[in-house]
């Protein structure tokens, strides 16, 4: 069944960690087929935002809808593939690459049930797409950082989702593996996947981006067309890019619009 409404819609979202505001009145809408880059400096709130979008951080205010369903009522998790930061996902895991990727099929089958033909086909297909079919039986800890990141993308792919959320997949990854990641995401984009990517800098992924959302001090400072990496980090960013802001009347009142956001002192703590 084709998706007509937004896949993600966050309205006036606030998140506090240990009582400290980390996200403040964030509005974000993602529609089918978009490749959205969430950008900003460390501490800007971008990783907290993506974790909030998959229900790993609880909103202290605001509303989140997944496929037009309130988060608390959403059950179709097989439609969403989340790729966490590599350091928190594979460190010390005593498993083969295939076993890690196979865990992405859990949303399609009962726990402890043997893999079906469809499961095996999805796992093999995911390994091929990320270029790790020849490393399937190797231990995940034996792969390079970039290869581990591609294995995590394959794990999400194995669940055959429509929407991918990736938290800093290029962090600590060398240039050849960044190019390989770009090739993988390009293939997903060509298949019609919707992708939300957290990045400090885009590098080889820049050509894939349809829309940039820049976080600054827990707020959305920009929502519009793609930006070069150096543009994101200029000191007067909010003023120099105010005319680019993405506006969607279906999202209610002005999101950022024609003004510079009320940005206060820098936040400390998690990204």
Tab-separated table of C-alpha atoms in Angstrom:
chain	number	residue	atom	x	y	z
A	1	UNK	CA	0.000	0.000	0.000
A	2	UNK	CA	1.621	3.297	-1.070
A	3	UNK	CA	2.419	5.833	1.650
A	4	UNK	CA	0.726	9.191	1.081
A	5	UNK	CA	1.352	11.010	4.360
A	6	UNK	CA	4.662	11.659	6.141
A	7	UNK	CA	6.632	8.706	7.466
A	8	UNK	CA	7.870	10.756	10.417
A	9	UNK	CA	6.327	13.822	11.998
A	10	UNK	CA	7.665	15.395	15.178
A	11	UNK	CA	5.800	18.441	16.460
A	12	UNK	CA	7.164	20.791	19.120
A	13	UNK	CA	9.400	18.028	20.496
A	14	UNK	CA	11.278	18.558	23.753
A	15	UNK	CA	13.704	16.057	25.287
A	16	UNK	CA	15.453	16.432	28.634
A	17	UNK	CA	18.181	14.136	29.960
A	18	UNK	CA	18.670	14.139	33.734
A	19	UNK	CA	16.519	17.250	33.843
A	20	UNK	CA	18.665	19.164	31.346
A	21	UNK	CA	16.990	20.293	28.089
A	22	UNK	CA	18.658	18.681	25.055
A	23	UNK	CA	15.967	19.181	22.382
A	24	UNK	CA	13.727	22.236	22.462
A	25	UNK	CA	10.557	22.664	20.400
A	26	UNK	CA	11.819	20.650	17.426
A	27	UNK	CA	9.563	20.262	14.374
A	28	UNK	CA	10.555	17.732	11.722
A	29	UNK	CA	8.623	16.024	8.930
A	30	UNK	CA	10.099	13.331	6.661
A	31	UNK	CA	8.266	12.104	3.573
A	32	UNK	CA	8.654	8.954	1.511
A	33	UNK	CA	11.705	8.877	-0.743
A	34	UNK	CA	13.597	11.717	0.935
A	35	UNK	CA	17.277	11.514	1.866
A	36	UNK	CA	17.586	13.858	4.846
A	37	UNK	CA	20.894	14.748	6.493
A	38	UNK	CA	20.701	15.787	10.173
A	39	UNK	CA	23.783	17.926	10.695
A	40	UNK	CA	25.381	20.131	13.309
A	41	UNK	CA	28.262	20.349	15.745
A	42	UNK	CA	28.863	17.869	18.543
A	43	UNK	CA	26.397	18.644	21.323
A	44	UNK	CA	23.837	20.185	18.965
A	45	UNK	CA	21.212	17.482	19.618
A	46	UNK	CA	21.282	15.625	16.301
A	47	UNK	CA	21.961	12.136	17.681
A	48	UNK	CA	19.445	12.652	20.481
A	49	UNK	CA	16.926	13.640	17.812
A	50	UNK	CA	17.395	10.474	15.752
A	51	UNK	CA	17.152	8.323	18.890
A	52	UNK	CA	13.942	10.132	19.776
A	53	UNK	CA	12.529	9.404	16.318
A	54	UNK	CA	12.864	5.651	16.917
A	55	UNK	CA	11.517	5.775	20.474
A	56	UNK	CA	14.850	5.354	22.299
A	57	UNK	CA	14.542	8.767	23.964
A	58	UNK	CA	11.277	9.814	25.566
A	59	UNK	CA	9.686	13.132	24.703
A	60	UNK	CA	9.117	15.452	27.632
A	61	UNK	CA	6.786	17.541	25.467
A	62	UNK	CA	5.416	17.395	21.936
A	63	UNK	CA	4.099	14.639	19.668
A	64	UNK	CA	5.731	12.020	17.452
A	65	UNK	CA	3.898	10.203	14.672
A	66	UNK	CA	5.322	7.260	12.710
A	67	UNK	CA	3.415	6.546	9.502
A	68	UNK	CA	0.716	8.904	10.846
A	69	UNK	CA	0.333	6.767	13.982
A	70	UNK	CA	1.157	8.129	17.452
A	71	UNK	CA	4.371	6.572	18.768
A	72	UNK	CA	2.609	4.814	21.634
A	73	UNK	CA	0.288	3.006	19.212
A	74	UNK	CA	2.858	2.196	16.519
A	75	UNK	CA	3.517	-1.530	16.007
A	76	UNK	CA	4.929	-1.841	12.465
A	77	UNK	CA	8.574	-1.699	13.517
A	78	UNK	CA	9.588	-3.906	10.575
A	79	UNK	CA	9.022	-0.816	8.404
A	80	UNK	CA	11.853	1.051	10.176
A	81	UNK	CA	15.548	0.170	10.156
A	82	UNK	CA	17.715	1.868	12.785
A	83	UNK	CA	21.513	1.813	12.464
A	84	UNK	CA	23.133	2.957	15.738
A	85	UNK	CA	26.638	4.314	16.139
A	86	UNK	CA	29.067	1.479	15.542
A	87	UNK	CA	30.926	1.789	18.856
A	88	UNK	CA	27.750	1.065	20.830
A	89	UNK	CA	26.584	-1.827	18.675
A	90	UNK	CA	29.404	-4.243	17.810
A	91	UNK	CA	32.121	-3.692	20.410
A	92	UNK	CA	33.087	-7.069	21.873
A	93	UNK	CA	30.244	-8.958	20.158
A	94	UNK	CA	31.353	-12.630	19.702
A	95	UNK	CA	29.317	-13.265	16.558
A	96	UNK	CA	29.852	-13.765	12.852
A	97	UNK	CA	28.877	-11.146	10.323
A	98	UNK	CA	26.018	-13.387	9.163
A	99	UNK	CA	24.707	-13.794	12.724
A	100	UNK	CA	24.722	-10.034	13.268
A	101	UNK	CA	22.858	-9.478	9.983
A	102	UNK	CA	20.425	-12.337	10.740
A	103	UNK	CA	19.354	-10.569	13.946
A	104	UNK	CA	17.711	-7.990	11.684
A	105	UNK	CA	15.081	-10.601	10.762
A	106	UNK	CA	13.664	-10.807	14.281
A	107	UNK	CA	10.799	-8.456	13.415
A	108	UNK	CA	9.654	-10.996	10.807
A	109	UNK	CA	9.739	-14.223	12.817
A	110	UNK	CA	9.205	-15.655	16.269
A	111	UNK	CA	12.139	-15.854	18.621
A	112	UNK	CA	14.065	-19.176	18.433
A	113	UNK	CA	12.321	-20.242	15.233
A	114	UNK	CA	14.703	-21.443	12.526
A	115	UNK	CA	15.451	-19.186	9.597
A	116	UNK	CA	13.065	-19.636	6.691
A	117	UNK	CA	13.976	-19.549	3.008
A	118	UNK	CA	12.721	-15.958	2.899
A	119	UNK	CA	14.895	-15.071	5.913
A	120	UNK	CA	18.018	-16.526	4.288
A	121	UNK	CA	17.308	-14.750	1.003
A	122	UNK	CA	16.911	-11.403	2.807
A	123	UNK	CA	20.151	-11.923	4.766
A	124	UNK	CA	22.131	-12.933	1.667
A	125	UNK	CA	20.684	-10.009	-0.278
A	126	UNK	CA	21.605	-7.550	2.460
A	127	UNK	CA	25.175	-8.851	2.588
A	128	UNK	CA	25.497	-8.475	-1.179
A	129	UNK	CA	24.189	-4.900	-1.176
A	130	UNK	CA	26.765	-3.783	1.403
A	131	UNK	CA	29.584	-5.742	-0.265
A	132	UNK	CA	30.229	-8.189	2.587
A	133	UNK	CA	29.014	-11.477	1.103
A	134	UNK	CA	32.599	-12.788	1.112
A	135	UNK	CA	33.012	-11.936	4.830
A	136	UNK	CA	29.743	-13.487	6.056
A	137	UNK	CA	31.409	-16.193	8.168
A	138	UNK	CA	34.094	-13.945	9.663
A	139	UNK	CA	33.790	-12.645	13.197
A	140	UNK	CA	32.311	-9.157	13.307
A	141	UNK	CA	35.221	-8.036	15.491
A	142	UNK	CA	37.643	-8.974	12.712
A	143	UNK	CA	36.238	-6.365	10.342
A	144	UNK	CA	37.482	-2.806	10.011
A	145	UNK	CA	35.390	-0.007	11.464
A	146	UNK	CA	33.920	0.835	8.080
A	147	UNK	CA	33.089	-2.797	7.361
A	148	UNK	CA	31.419	-3.126	10.761
A	149	UNK	CA	29.306	-0.093	9.925
A	150	UNK	CA	28.255	-1.702	6.651
A	151	UNK	CA	27.365	-4.883	8.565
A	152	UNK	CA	25.048	-2.825	10.780
A	153	UNK	CA	23.416	-1.367	7.683
A	154	UNK	CA	23.002	-4.937	6.377
A	155	UNK	CA	21.354	-5.896	9.678
A	156	UNK	CA	18.808	-3.128	9.184
A	157	UNK	CA	18.430	-4.062	5.509
A	158	UNK	CA	17.671	-7.692	6.366
A	159	UNK	CA	14.448	-6.565	8.010
A	160	UNK	CA	13.374	-5.102	4.630
A	161	UNK	CA	12.361	-1.691	6.041
A	162	UNK	CA	11.128	1.286	4.055
A	163	UNK	CA	12.695	3.917	6.316
A	164	UNK	CA	16.327	3.940	7.474
A	165	UNK	CA	17.722	6.070	10.297
A	166	UNK	CA	21.518	6.035	10.582
A	167	UNK	CA	23.395	7.625	13.478
A	168	UNK	CA	26.808	8.936	12.307
A	169	UNK	CA	27.721	5.991	10.046
A	170	UNK	CA	30.913	7.670	8.803
A	171	UNK	CA	32.330	8.519	12.255
A	172	UNK	CA	35.820	7.032	12.568
A	173	UNK	CA	35.599	5.464	9.097
A	174	UNK	CA	38.402	5.910	6.546
A	175	UNK	CA	37.745	7.412	3.121
A	176	UNK	CA	37.584	4.128	1.098
A	177	UNK	CA	34.955	2.777	3.489
A	178	UNK	CA	33.075	6.090	3.393
A	179	UNK	CA	32.923	5.670	-0.395
A	180	UNK	CA	31.669	2.087	0.064
A	181	UNK	CA	28.992	3.384	2.479
A	182	UNK	CA	27.985	5.983	-0.091
A	183	UNK	CA	27.630	3.250	-2.729
A	184	UNK	CA	25.439	1.218	-0.368
A	185	UNK	CA	23.181	4.163	0.472
A	186	UNK	CA	23.009	5.136	-3.195
A	187	UNK	CA	21.689	1.646	-3.978
A	188	UNK	CA	19.078	1.976	-1.214
A	189	UNK	CA	18.030	5.388	-2.474
A	190	UNK	CA	17.660	4.004	-6.012
A	191	UNK	CA	15.315	1.353	-4.617
A	192	UNK	CA	13.086	4.076	-3.179
A	193	UNK	CA	14.148	3.897	0.464
A	194	UNK	CA	13.683	6.889	2.742
A	195	UNK	CA	16.885	7.748	4.614
A	196	UNK	CA	17.569	9.984	7.618
A	197	UNK	CA	21.297	10.263	8.245
A	198	UNK	CA	23.051	11.909	11.192
A	199	UNK	CA	26.420	13.360	10.196
A	200	UNK	CA	28.948	15.890	11.425
A	201	UNK	CA	30.304	16.059	7.870
A	202	UNK	CA	28.971	14.340	4.745
A	203	UNK	CA	32.071	13.766	2.627
A	204	UNK	CA	31.279	11.236	-0.148
A	205	UNK	CA	27.610	11.098	0.937
A	206	UNK	CA	26.967	14.742	-0.009
A	207	UNK	CA	25.673	14.033	-3.520
A	208	UNK	CA	22.927	11.753	-2.158
A	209	UNK	CA	21.298	14.350	0.102
A	210	UNK	CA	17.968	15.919	-0.909
A	211	UNK	CA	17.521	18.022	2.211
A	212	UNK	CA	19.605	19.226	5.122
A	213	UNK	CA	18.349	19.834	8.653
A	214	UNK	CA	20.904	21.595	10.853
A	215	UNK	CA	20.689	21.427	14.623
A	216	UNK	CA	22.144	24.117	16.837
A	217	UNK	CA	21.848	24.069	20.630
A	218	UNK	CA	18.927	21.657	20.600
A	219	UNK	CA	16.876	23.528	18.003
A	220	UNK	CA	16.427	23.372	14.243
A	221	UNK	CA	18.498	26.244	12.825
A	222	UNK	CA	17.957	25.330	9.159
A	223	UNK	CA	15.657	23.034	7.174
A	224	UNK	CA	16.084	23.230	3.417
A	225	UNK	CA	18.243	22.317	0.454
A	226	UNK	CA	21.583	20.490	0.723
A	227	UNK	CA	24.532	22.355	2.231
A	228	UNK	CA	28.280	21.996	1.879
A	229	UNK	CA	30.018	20.777	5.036
A	230	UNK	CA	31.750	24.120	5.611
A	231	UNK	CA	28.436	26.019	5.409
A	232	UNK	CA	27.001	24.130	8.374
A	233	UNK	CA	29.645	25.340	10.811
A	234	UNK	CA	29.914	29.058	10.039
A	235	UNK	CA	29.380	31.216	13.172
A	236	UNK	CA	26.486	33.286	11.737
A	237	UNK	CA	24.788	30.249	10.214
A	238	UNK	CA	21.233	31.086	11.355
A	239	UNK	CA	21.248	34.538	9.720
A	240	UNK	CA	23.116	33.732	6.518
A	241	UNK	CA	20.785	30.858	5.626
A	242	UNK	CA	17.429	32.157	6.852
A	243	UNK	CA	16.095	32.469	3.314
A	244	UNK	CA	16.559	28.744	2.643
A	245	UNK	CA	14.276	27.382	5.346
A	246	UNK	CA	12.001	24.538	4.331
A	247	UNK	CA	8.363	25.322	5.120
A	248	UNK	CA	5.399	22.967	4.979
A	249	UNK	CA	1.979	24.471	5.671
A	250	UNK	CA	0.685	21.036	6.597
A	251	UNK	CA	2.922	21.118	9.657
A	252	UNK	CA	1.036	23.977	11.262
A	253	UNK	CA	2.499	27.381	12.149
A	254	UNK	CA	5.909	28.679	11.132
A	255	UNK	CA	8.620	26.086	11.805
A	256	UNK	CA	11.636	28.361	11.536
A	257	UNK	CA	10.496	30.454	8.622
A	258	UNK	CA	11.884	33.929	8.088
A	259	UNK	CA	13.464	34.553	11.460
A	260	UNK	CA	16.573	33.494	13.247
A	261	UNK	CA	15.695	30.958	15.968
A	262	UNK	CA	15.921	31.984	19.607
A	263	UNK	CA	19.150	30.099	20.309
A	264	UNK	CA	20.646	30.448	23.785
A	265	UNK	CA	23.863	29.220	25.351
A	266	UNK	CA	25.515	25.998	24.235
A	267	UNK	CA	24.222	22.690	25.555
A	268	UNK	CA	26.436	20.204	27.292
A	269	UNK	CA	26.077	16.447	27.226
A	270	UNK	CA	24.934	13.890	24.657
A	271	UNK	CA	24.692	14.729	20.990
